[in-house]
C-alpha positions as semicolon CSV with decimal commas, in nm:
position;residue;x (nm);y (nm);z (nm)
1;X;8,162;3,699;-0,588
2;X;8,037;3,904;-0,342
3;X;7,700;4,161;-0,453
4;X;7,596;4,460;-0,233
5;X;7,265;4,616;-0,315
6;X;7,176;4,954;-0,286
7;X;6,821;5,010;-0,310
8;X;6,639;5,298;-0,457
9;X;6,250;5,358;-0,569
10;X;6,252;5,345;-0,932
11;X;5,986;5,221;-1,207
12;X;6,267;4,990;-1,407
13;X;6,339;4,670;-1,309
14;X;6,619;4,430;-1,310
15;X;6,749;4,056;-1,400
16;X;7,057;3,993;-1,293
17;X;7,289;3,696;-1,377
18;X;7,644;3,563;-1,333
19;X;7,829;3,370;-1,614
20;X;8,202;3,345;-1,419
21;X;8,305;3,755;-1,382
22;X;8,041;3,838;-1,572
23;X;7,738;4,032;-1,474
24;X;7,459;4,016;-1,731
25;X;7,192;4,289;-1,607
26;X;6,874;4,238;-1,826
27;X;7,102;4,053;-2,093
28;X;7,368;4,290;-2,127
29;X;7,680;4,187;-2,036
30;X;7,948;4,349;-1,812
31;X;8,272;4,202;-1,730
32;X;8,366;4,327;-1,326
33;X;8,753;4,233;-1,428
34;X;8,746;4,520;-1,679
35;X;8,627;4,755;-1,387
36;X;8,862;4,596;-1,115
37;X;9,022;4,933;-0,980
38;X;8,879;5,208;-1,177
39;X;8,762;5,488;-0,933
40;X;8,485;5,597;-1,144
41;X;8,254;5,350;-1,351
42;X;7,961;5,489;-1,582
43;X;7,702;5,179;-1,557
44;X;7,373;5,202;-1,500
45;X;7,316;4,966;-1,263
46;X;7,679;4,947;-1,101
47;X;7,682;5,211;-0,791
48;X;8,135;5,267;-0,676
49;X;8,437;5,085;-0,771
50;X;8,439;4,714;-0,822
51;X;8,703;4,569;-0,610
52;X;8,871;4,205;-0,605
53;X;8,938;4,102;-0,206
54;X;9,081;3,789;-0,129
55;X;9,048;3,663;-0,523
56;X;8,644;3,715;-0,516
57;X;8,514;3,997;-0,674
58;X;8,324;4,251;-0,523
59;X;8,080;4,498;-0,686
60;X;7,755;4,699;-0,531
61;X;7,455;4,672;-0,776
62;X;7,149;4,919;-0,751
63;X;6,860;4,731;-0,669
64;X;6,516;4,907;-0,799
65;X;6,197;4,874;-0,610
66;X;5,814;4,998;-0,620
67;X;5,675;5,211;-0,383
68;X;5,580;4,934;-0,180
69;X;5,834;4,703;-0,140
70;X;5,905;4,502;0,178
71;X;6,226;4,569;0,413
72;X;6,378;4,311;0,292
73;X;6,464;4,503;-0,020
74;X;6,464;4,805;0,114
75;X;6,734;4,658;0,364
76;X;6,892;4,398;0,214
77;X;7,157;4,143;0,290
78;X;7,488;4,063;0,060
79;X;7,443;3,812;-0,156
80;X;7,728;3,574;-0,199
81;X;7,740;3,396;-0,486
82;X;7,955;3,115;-0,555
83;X;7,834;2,943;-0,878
84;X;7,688;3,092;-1,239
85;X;7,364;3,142;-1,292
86;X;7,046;3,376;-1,229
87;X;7,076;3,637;-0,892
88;X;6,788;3,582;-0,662
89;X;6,692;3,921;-0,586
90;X;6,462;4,076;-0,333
91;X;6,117;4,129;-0,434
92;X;6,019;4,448;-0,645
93;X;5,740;4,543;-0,404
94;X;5,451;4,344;-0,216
């Protein structure tokens, strides 16, 4: 599974966790098959259309931040994630 993040300055903050093609964003479960092809998703934290490429799925997630947070979240890299289990995410803020 491949995760894009697309920052923004917000107050809320997020867990994120895989469990096979499931996305679990502070507990709450969303299965990406469900969304595979569907031009327009209403989710929270789920920012354009999930896509499957190559048999991996992938799906850009918002990433919050504070005010101060380093480049590395306001910039950051893919994550690629090949096994269940909690997201490492970029830091909130400083």
């Amino acid at each position: 599974m491949k995760i894009n993040l697309s920052p923004q300055e917000r107050p809320d903050r997020l867990e994120l966790c895989r469990q096979g093609d499931v996305l679990l964003f502070n507990g709450e479960a969303t299965d990406l098959r469900d969304l595979v092809g569907k031009e327009e998703i209403e989710h929270p934290w789920i920012a354009g259309p999930v896509r499957e490429v190559g048999g991996s799925l992938c799906v850009t997630v918002i990433l919050p931040h504070g005010p101060d947070a380093p480049l590395d979240t306001r910039y950051p890299s893919a994550i690629e994630l090949t096994e269940d289990g909690n997201v490492p995410l970029p830091a909130f803020s400083r």
